Amino acid sequence: MSADSFTVVGKPVVRQDGREKVTGAARFADDLRFPGMLSAVMVRIPAAHALIRSVDYSAINNDPALAAICDASDVPAAKTVGIVRKDQPVFCDKKVVTPGDVIAMLLGESEEELLRLRDQVRIEYELLPVLTDYCNALAPNEPLIHPEFGSNLIVHYPLRKGNVEQGFAESDHLLEQTYTTQRVEHAYIEPECVIAIPREGRKEIQIIGSIQNPFTARRIVADVLGWPLTHVRIQQAELGGSFGGKDDIMCLLSARASIAALKTGRPVKIRYRREESILESYKRHPYTMHYKAGFMQTGKLKAMKIDIIADGGAYASMSPFTTWRTVVQATGPYEIEHVWTDVRAVYSNNPYTGAMRGFGSPQPIFAQESLMDEIAVQLGMTPDEIRRINGFRAGSITASGQELAQHDVNLVTVLDTAVGQTAFAERWQENEQHIKPTWTPSCSLDNKDFIEPDQLLQKGIGLATSFRGCSLGAEGTDAAAAYLSLRPDGSASLLCGLAENGQGLRTTYCIIAAEILGIPVDSIEYLDFDTAYIADSGPTVASRSTLMGGGAVKNAAEIVRTQLEGTLRKRWNLATDRSFVFSSGLVALVDDPAKYISFLDLCALAHSTGVNLSAIGWYRGPRVHWDESVGQGPAYFTYVYGCQVAEVTVNIGTGEVHLDHITAVHDPGTIINLLGAQGQVYGGVTQGAGYALWEEITAPNGKIKELNFDEYLIPTSLDLGTITPLFVSGKETYGPWGAKSLGEPTLELTAAAIANAVRNAVGKRFFNLPLNLEEILLQRKLRPEDPNANQ
Amino acid sequence: MIPQIEFVRPKTLHDALSILAESGDGARVIAGGTDVIPGFQQGDLRLKSARTLVDIHHLPELKNVETRDGGLAIGAGITFTDLAKHPIIAAEYPLLKQAALTVGNVQIRNRATLAGNFVNNAACADSVPPLLVYNAVLRIQSHTSVRETPLSDFLLSPNQVQLNAGELVTNIFLPKLSASHSGEFYKLGRRRGTAISRITLAVLLKVTENRIEDLRIASGAVTPIGMRFIDLEKVALGKTIDKSFLKSLANELGEHVLSKTGIRWSTPYKLPVLQQMFFQLLCRVRGCSGEAIR
Ligand SMILES: Cc1cc2nc3c(=O)[nH]c(=O)nc-3n(C[C@H](O)[C@H](O)[C@H](O)COP(=O)(O)OP(=O)(O)OC[C@H]3O[C@@H](n4cnc5c(N)ncnc54)[C@H](O)[C@@H]3O)c2cc1C
């Protein structure tokens, strides 16, 4: 099917849940109440690293407000959980390794009373040395966070291609830089909430919650309870944002709620306030990245050596997967002969880090795109030129030795589109040539430090490009299921095994089924997610829902359509080679459009003749593979490409950066819902801008300072100018009609583009995100806890 | 969490004042509640012994704006939204309007009141610098008394003001200002929307034949509470206004602030930026620069 023959695919379709969400009618987990339901309150200690000596509940044990206490002694089976490494206790009883850790949970009818009781639990503990400098985590004398693993190393990924030293020797120039990125919070609008309801005889548990990945939660709860998966049933409530953040934490809360519900025989709700949400939930990894590049006078990159250390914080969580994506993509979308990369994730007593939109890519993109710009400036080239010289093209070989084939390698296309659209090169050069006033911020300003008023605001333009492997890649099994059932009246019900995360996948899936069956999108009812009704399709992560789930939905719709075609062939006595068009609620013969039947009549006919109009669709990604010892192999089965151009105004008196315009050019394959795709760009760019300029979770001594949105600053609508999304299309074998990924690509390169634009505006380069006021003006962060703050 | 607490909503100012007189120490006034409600959440000590909240947000007596003695008397309970819309305020006291429009966001401005802002007396209260340069005088009433106090005396120390139990600020009087004064308000936040001030400045200037006849300077968020710089203003009197003088004035402002705060963690950023932006602001007021700072 070609693009212009689509009926709904690619059109702007208003999402199914949009109205309810903006009118407040949508029901989130915390809107649900059940008879006899108990509240829960967590008991913690304000320590980042401590041995628990004793826990004394005697002061509250007989209080009528207390229904029960749950702690480690109540955990029936697995005491520790984790998606990769099982290092995170459901309740801590020996040690606390981060202040978010929970020692016990109090249950009762009144949250307020429980908060009062919480202060009366007496916990004795012994403070241990706290490790916060994660770059030092592997040094011999540092404390071990989880001594049972023998080291603070969570994972190490090497990648070796060619001979990097030889590459450096042959290079005309070398450039070496170190970059750092900060820890950030997902900032989903709805904090965590989950309800566990014991079923008859306490032999089954029903869980309803704001859960990103219901199948992961099912597995973890079953492990903790020591039950088979069938006895754990997870239903997803309307979810108020996730961005990768409602995975581990929601599994853990589901497990705690289940334990309490089974202990008390009553429904138990856990809901977090914002402070508690930020305190306990995981964050995006801070990275420290050392890059060394060797390149020729012509601009051609010859060799790159990269050493990255990622702060995994207190628990391993997704670090092994996040940093794997980093090692695959660390050199950026450039062909380089000799590459030597090491990526390590380590433990520390900092807040733990895991999945967040971008997943190991925003950090290296900031580094590698800053480096590319610096090389361009050094060689007297424009940023787009250097990228055109090195960028991937059809048949290029990646750092892991994969040949880019079987899809349109659109890197140069997105670059040229973005550059053309914004008159990038001319404007970049014009700004470069402009002489920028400088001043030295000090306690007493010299005459020359005062900026002429008409020089206060400086304009800059910058770009960044990226490539991104779609879906899970060699991280794991990649398959998804969808269930579609046609009713006698021509309407349908649909459910996919990938859970809605607020990105609008329900609407996307309905569009896909509607296109295949030629019926209106709103005649398809999307069913509520329940692990009891649909096959495990892996997690909603890695921008894989449209690609994998969409593939499954398309397959299900095609199966049903084939059934309908069979019915019609029989009825009309047609040979098997006669084919049909399904469109506008009619089914007609391709070569004789005058011969048609209404979709409704055909459904009724099929129904009355006992034809099966229900199907489970399935979609499996092709095999990919990875050699861990050298970091070589076809990591992902396909890739997407993006280029963003940021235009900024910098107030050089204050360090304020205003984003005037971001042009985001992406190649997501075929677009299913135009409105959804544009929404991804608006949201992703905004989140990427937050990463560039404002957002940062600091944790002096392991304790988070920014526990609410008064201190954790995310961009508001006044902080961003125009965002222009542009889509480039290309041929793709995989996904429904070649639809690939967009969610994460939109966010991952924004910060890099902004940093490059700021450099263009002020003439200084920045190596440490976020580019907040102090960073811009002083090229360092200022923090109250910093011992040198006063110098 | 907000504790169980009595909530009363008197119908008139008179009733409000008598309820306050009767309730004694346990009563707290709530207007827009945009400081009080988060205050409960943050364990604000001023709310610790609160037993009754007296809501004055709707009282019509506190919403009036009227001209008096050539100046303007503004009802203490006016919201920032209404304040910013008021034509006389916009025309005669534009710095106050500018400041009002930088408070929080639309939702906050729809509730937040002018008196609530300076009675709370946070260092970063945005209405304070403009009110200080306009020489605002407060009318303060209790069930049995009425008194008038300049705002500069009323503000004591962070979160402390000269207000007794049972008293309400009922209006704010801004004396008449000569038409030849010009001025600007400036706010620096970490972002544009819903931003706590890092620096605010209000400047009023009257120049005759290139000599400074009157200069009023106030800042917020850089000293423990918002304040006027009277000494500095005196230095400027009669001086010829040119860029090099403005630079020296900016430097002196820095010294004044430093003497008040000592070196703090934020000083390496805030102090130079204060001087830089003060200079920029004076240039703007003077008309040396056509461009807006933002
Ligand atoms: C999200 C958010 C953003 C904000 N942004 C800003 C900002 O940008 N700039 C800024 O300056 N402030 C800001 N604030 C703080 C707050 O909105 C203002 O200080 C506001 O003006 C307080 O007014 P209110 O009517 O809500 O006061 P309330 O909370 O009702 O009261 C504050 C204090 O004043 C007392 N009080 C109120 N009225 C009277 C009266 N007539 N007589 C005597 N006492 C009285 C109360 O007893 C209380 O002690 C923000 C607050 C929030 C929550």
PDB file of C-alpha atoms in Angstrom, chain A residues 472-594:
ATOM      1  CA  LEU A 472      15.245  -3.645  22.172  1.00  0.00           C
ATOM      2  CA  GLY A 473      17.992  -4.827  19.881  1.00  0.00           C
ATOM      3  CA  ALA A 474      20.278  -7.492  21.277  1.00  0.00           C
ATOM      4  CA  GLU A 475      19.027  -6.562  24.772  1.00  0.00           C
ATOM      5  CA  GLY A 476      16.347  -9.233  24.669  1.00  0.00           C
ATOM      6  CA  THR A 477      13.541 -11.117  22.973  1.00  0.00           C
ATOM      7  CA  ASP A 478      11.458  -8.869  20.834  1.00  0.00           C
ATOM      8  CA  ALA A 479       7.903  -9.942  20.065  1.00  0.00           C
ATOM      9  CA  ALA A 480       4.388  -8.671  20.668  1.00  0.00           C
ATOM     10  CA  ALA A 481       0.806  -9.876  20.512  1.00  0.00           C
ATOM     11  CA  ALA A 482      -2.527  -8.240  19.754  1.00  0.00           C
ATOM     12  CA  TYR A 483      -6.058  -9.504  20.060  1.00  0.00           C
ATOM     13  CA  LEU A 484      -8.759  -8.344  17.706  1.00  0.00           C
ATOM     14  CA  SER A 485     -12.347  -9.472  17.629  1.00  0.00           C
ATOM     15  CA  LEU A 486     -15.019  -8.378  15.195  1.00  0.00           C
ATOM     16  CA  ARG A 487     -18.573  -8.201  16.415  1.00  0.00           C
ATOM     17  CA  PRO A 488     -21.618  -9.057  14.324  1.00  0.00           C
ATOM     18  CA  ASP A 489     -22.419  -5.353  13.907  1.00  0.00           C
ATOM     19  CA  GLY A 490     -19.088  -4.587  12.278  1.00  0.00           C
ATOM     20  CA  SER A 491     -17.526  -2.971  15.314  1.00  0.00           C
ATOM     21  CA  ALA A 492     -14.398  -4.417  16.868  1.00  0.00           C
ATOM     22  CA  SER A 493     -12.568  -4.781  20.114  1.00  0.00           C
ATOM     23  CA  LEU A 494      -8.814  -4.582  20.259  1.00  0.00           C
ATOM     24  CA  LEU A 495      -6.106  -5.111  22.822  1.00  0.00           C
ATOM     25  CA  CYS A 496      -2.357  -5.275  22.434  1.00  0.00           C
ATOM     26  CA  GLY A 497       0.112  -6.717  24.902  1.00  0.00           C
ATOM     27  CA  LEU A 498       1.992  -3.451  25.070  1.00  0.00           C
ATOM     28  CA  ALA A 499       0.617  -1.125  27.700  1.00  0.00           C
ATOM     29  CA  GLU A 500      -0.456   2.462  27.047  1.00  0.00           C
ATOM     30  CA  ASN A 501       1.967   4.843  28.724  1.00  0.00           C
ATOM     31  CA  GLY A 502       0.148   8.036  27.906  1.00  0.00           C
ATOM     32  CA  GLN A 503       1.786   8.356  24.494  1.00  0.00           C
ATOM     33  CA  GLY A 504      -1.430   7.471  22.702  1.00  0.00           C
ATOM     34  CA  LEU A 505      -0.732   3.940  21.523  1.00  0.00           C
ATOM     35  CA  ARG A 506      -4.384   2.911  21.883  1.00  0.00           C
ATOM     36  CA  THR A 507      -5.296   5.402  19.175  1.00  0.00           C
ATOM     37  CA  THR A 508      -2.357   4.373  17.016  1.00  0.00           C
ATOM     38  CA  TYR A 509      -3.400   0.720  17.201  1.00  0.00           C
ATOM     39  CA  CYS A 510      -7.018   1.521  16.384  1.00  0.00           C
ATOM     40  CA  ILE A 511      -5.857   3.465  13.322  1.00  0.00           C
ATOM     41  CA  ILE A 512      -3.842   0.488  12.118  1.00  0.00           C
ATOM     42  CA  ALA A 513      -6.755  -1.942  12.500  1.00  0.00           C
ATOM     43  CA  ALA A 514      -9.184   0.571  10.975  1.00  0.00           C
ATOM     44  CA  GLU A 515      -6.946   0.990   7.926  1.00  0.00           C
ATOM     45  CA  ILE A 516      -6.766  -2.745   7.284  1.00  0.00           C
ATOM     46  CA  LEU A 517     -10.488  -3.310   7.760  1.00  0.00           C
ATOM     47  CA  GLY A 518     -11.635  -0.097   6.084  1.00  0.00           C
ATOM     48  CA  ILE A 519     -13.801   0.921   9.022  1.00  0.00           C
ATOM     49  CA  PRO A 520     -13.941   4.109  11.128  1.00  0.00           C
ATOM     50  CA  VAL A 521     -11.343   4.407  13.887  1.00  0.00           C
ATOM     51  CA  ASP A 522     -14.025   4.994  16.481  1.00  0.00           C
ATOM     52  CA  SER A 523     -15.827   1.769  15.660  1.00  0.00           C
ATOM     53  CA  ILE A 524     -12.932   0.016  17.374  1.00  0.00           C
ATOM     54  CA  GLU A 525     -13.110  -0.240  21.107  1.00  0.00           C
ATOM     55  CA  TYR A 526      -9.745  -0.490  22.768  1.00  0.00           C
ATOM     56  CA  LEU A 527      -9.981  -2.776  25.789  1.00  0.00           C
ATOM     57  CA  ASP A 528      -8.617  -2.124  29.251  1.00  0.00           C
ATOM     58  CA  PHE A 529      -5.262  -3.690  29.854  1.00  0.00           C
ATOM     59  CA  ASP A 530      -5.260  -6.838  31.953  1.00  0.00           C
ATOM     60  CA  THR A 531      -2.426  -9.363  32.088  1.00  0.00           C
ATOM     61  CA  ALA A 532      -5.055 -12.093  32.342  1.00  0.00           C
ATOM     62  CA  TYR A 533      -6.364 -11.368  28.842  1.00  0.00           C
ATOM     63  CA  ILE A 534      -3.398 -10.798  26.632  1.00  0.00           C
ATOM     64  CA  ALA A 535      -0.040 -12.377  25.954  1.00  0.00           C
ATOM     65  CA  ASP A 536       3.167 -10.994  27.439  1.00  0.00           C
ATOM     66  CA  SER A 537       4.569  -8.702  24.783  1.00  0.00           C
ATOM     67  CA  GLY A 538       7.510  -7.345  26.704  1.00  0.00           C
ATOM     68  CA  PRO A 539       7.702  -3.849  28.078  1.00  0.00           C
ATOM     69  CA  THR A 540       6.551  -0.493  26.711  1.00  0.00           C
ATOM     70  CA  VAL A 541      10.094   0.789  26.283  1.00  0.00           C
ATOM     71  CA  ALA A 542      12.670   1.567  23.628  1.00  0.00           C
ATOM     72  CA  SER A 543      10.209   3.424  21.386  1.00  0.00           C
ATOM     73  CA  ARG A 544       8.981  -0.012  20.300  1.00  0.00           C
ATOM     74  CA  SER A 545       5.194   0.208  20.662  1.00  0.00           C
ATOM     75  CA  THR A 546       4.260   1.408  17.194  1.00  0.00           C
ATOM     76  CA  LEU A 547       6.857  -0.822  15.587  1.00  0.00           C
ATOM     77  CA  MET A 548       6.259  -4.058  17.519  1.00  0.00           C
ATOM     78  CA  GLY A 549       2.717  -3.710  18.859  1.00  0.00           C
ATOM     79  CA  GLY A 550       1.634  -2.026  15.663  1.00  0.00           C
ATOM     80  CA  GLY A 551       3.022  -4.980  13.735  1.00  0.00           C
ATOM     81  CA  ALA A 552       0.982  -7.342  15.897  1.00  0.00           C
ATOM     82  CA  VAL A 553      -2.211  -5.313  15.518  1.00  0.00           C
ATOM     83  CA  LYS A 554      -1.760  -5.205  11.775  1.00  0.00           C
ATOM     84  CA  ASN A 555      -1.234  -8.951  11.734  1.00  0.00           C
ATOM     85  CA  ALA A 556      -4.395  -9.567  13.793  1.00  0.00           C
ATOM     86  CA  ALA A 557      -6.453  -7.307  11.547  1.00  0.00           C
ATOM     87  CA  GLU A 558      -5.073  -9.064   8.474  1.00  0.00           C
ATOM     88  CA  ILE A 559      -5.978 -12.469   9.842  1.00  0.00           C
ATOM     89  CA  VAL A 560      -9.547 -11.358  10.432  1.00  0.00           C
ATOM     90  CA  ARG A 561      -9.661  -9.681   7.039  1.00  0.00           C
ATOM     91  CA  THR A 562      -8.526 -12.927   5.415  1.00  0.00           C
ATOM     92  CA  GLN A 563     -11.373 -14.710   7.157  1.00  0.00           C
ATOM     93  CA  LEU A 564     -13.829 -12.156   5.792  1.00  0.00           C
ATOM     94  CA  GLU A 565     -12.360 -12.483   2.305  1.00  0.00           C
ATOM     95  CA  GLY A 566     -12.757 -16.241   2.480  1.00  0.00           C
ATOM     96  CA  THR A 567     -16.376 -15.829   3.475  1.00  0.00           C
ATOM     97  CA  LEU A 568     -17.008 -13.526   0.561  1.00  0.00           C
ATOM     98  CA  ARG A 569     -15.236 -15.702  -1.985  1.00  0.00           C
ATOM     99  CA  LYS A 570     -17.419 -18.548  -0.936  1.00  0.00           C
ATOM    100  CA  ARG A 571     -20.572 -16.491  -1.100  1.00  0.00           C
ATOM    101  CA  TRP A 572     -19.709 -14.958  -4.480  1.00  0.00           C
ATOM    102  CA  ASN A 573     -18.100 -18.116  -5.819  1.00  0.00           C
ATOM    103  CA  LEU A 574     -14.799 -16.462  -6.608  1.00  0.00           C
ATOM    104  CA  ALA A 575     -11.429 -17.909  -7.395  1.00  0.00           C
ATOM    105  CA  THR A 576      -8.752 -17.431  -4.715  1.00  0.00           C
ATOM    106  CA  ASP A 577      -6.803 -14.950  -6.808  1.00  0.00           C
ATOM    107  CA  ARG A 578      -9.572 -12.356  -6.725  1.00  0.00           C
ATOM    108  CA  SER A 579      -8.773  -9.648  -4.213  1.00  0.00           C
ATOM    109  CA  PHE A 580     -10.724  -6.999  -2.389  1.00  0.00           C
ATOM    110  CA  VAL A 581     -10.518  -3.415  -1.199  1.00  0.00           C
ATOM    111  CA  PHE A 582     -11.745  -2.666   2.296  1.00  0.00           C
ATOM    112  CA  SER A 583     -12.573   0.995   2.461  1.00  0.00           C
ATOM    113  CA  SER A 584     -15.186   3.380   3.860  1.00  0.00           C
ATOM    114  CA  GLY A 585     -17.176   0.542   5.377  1.00  0.00           C
ATOM    115  CA  LEU A 586     -17.436  -1.305   2.079  1.00  0.00           C
ATOM    116  CA  VAL A 587     -15.751  -4.372   0.692  1.00  0.00           C
ATOM    117  CA  ALA A 588     -15.437  -4.382  -3.088  1.00  0.00           C
ATOM    118  CA  LEU A 589     -13.671  -6.412  -5.744  1.00  0.00           C
ATOM    119  CA  VAL A 590     -10.444  -4.771  -6.844  1.00  0.00           C
ATOM    120  CA  ASP A 591     -11.067  -5.397 -10.522  1.00  0.00           C
ATOM    121  CA  ASP A 592     -14.824  -4.849 -10.354  1.00  0.00           C
ATOM    122  CA  PRO A 593     -15.589  -2.080  -7.861  1.00  0.00           C
ATOM    123  CA  ALA A 594     -19.251  -2.180  -8.763  1.00  0.00           C
TER     124      ALA A 594
END
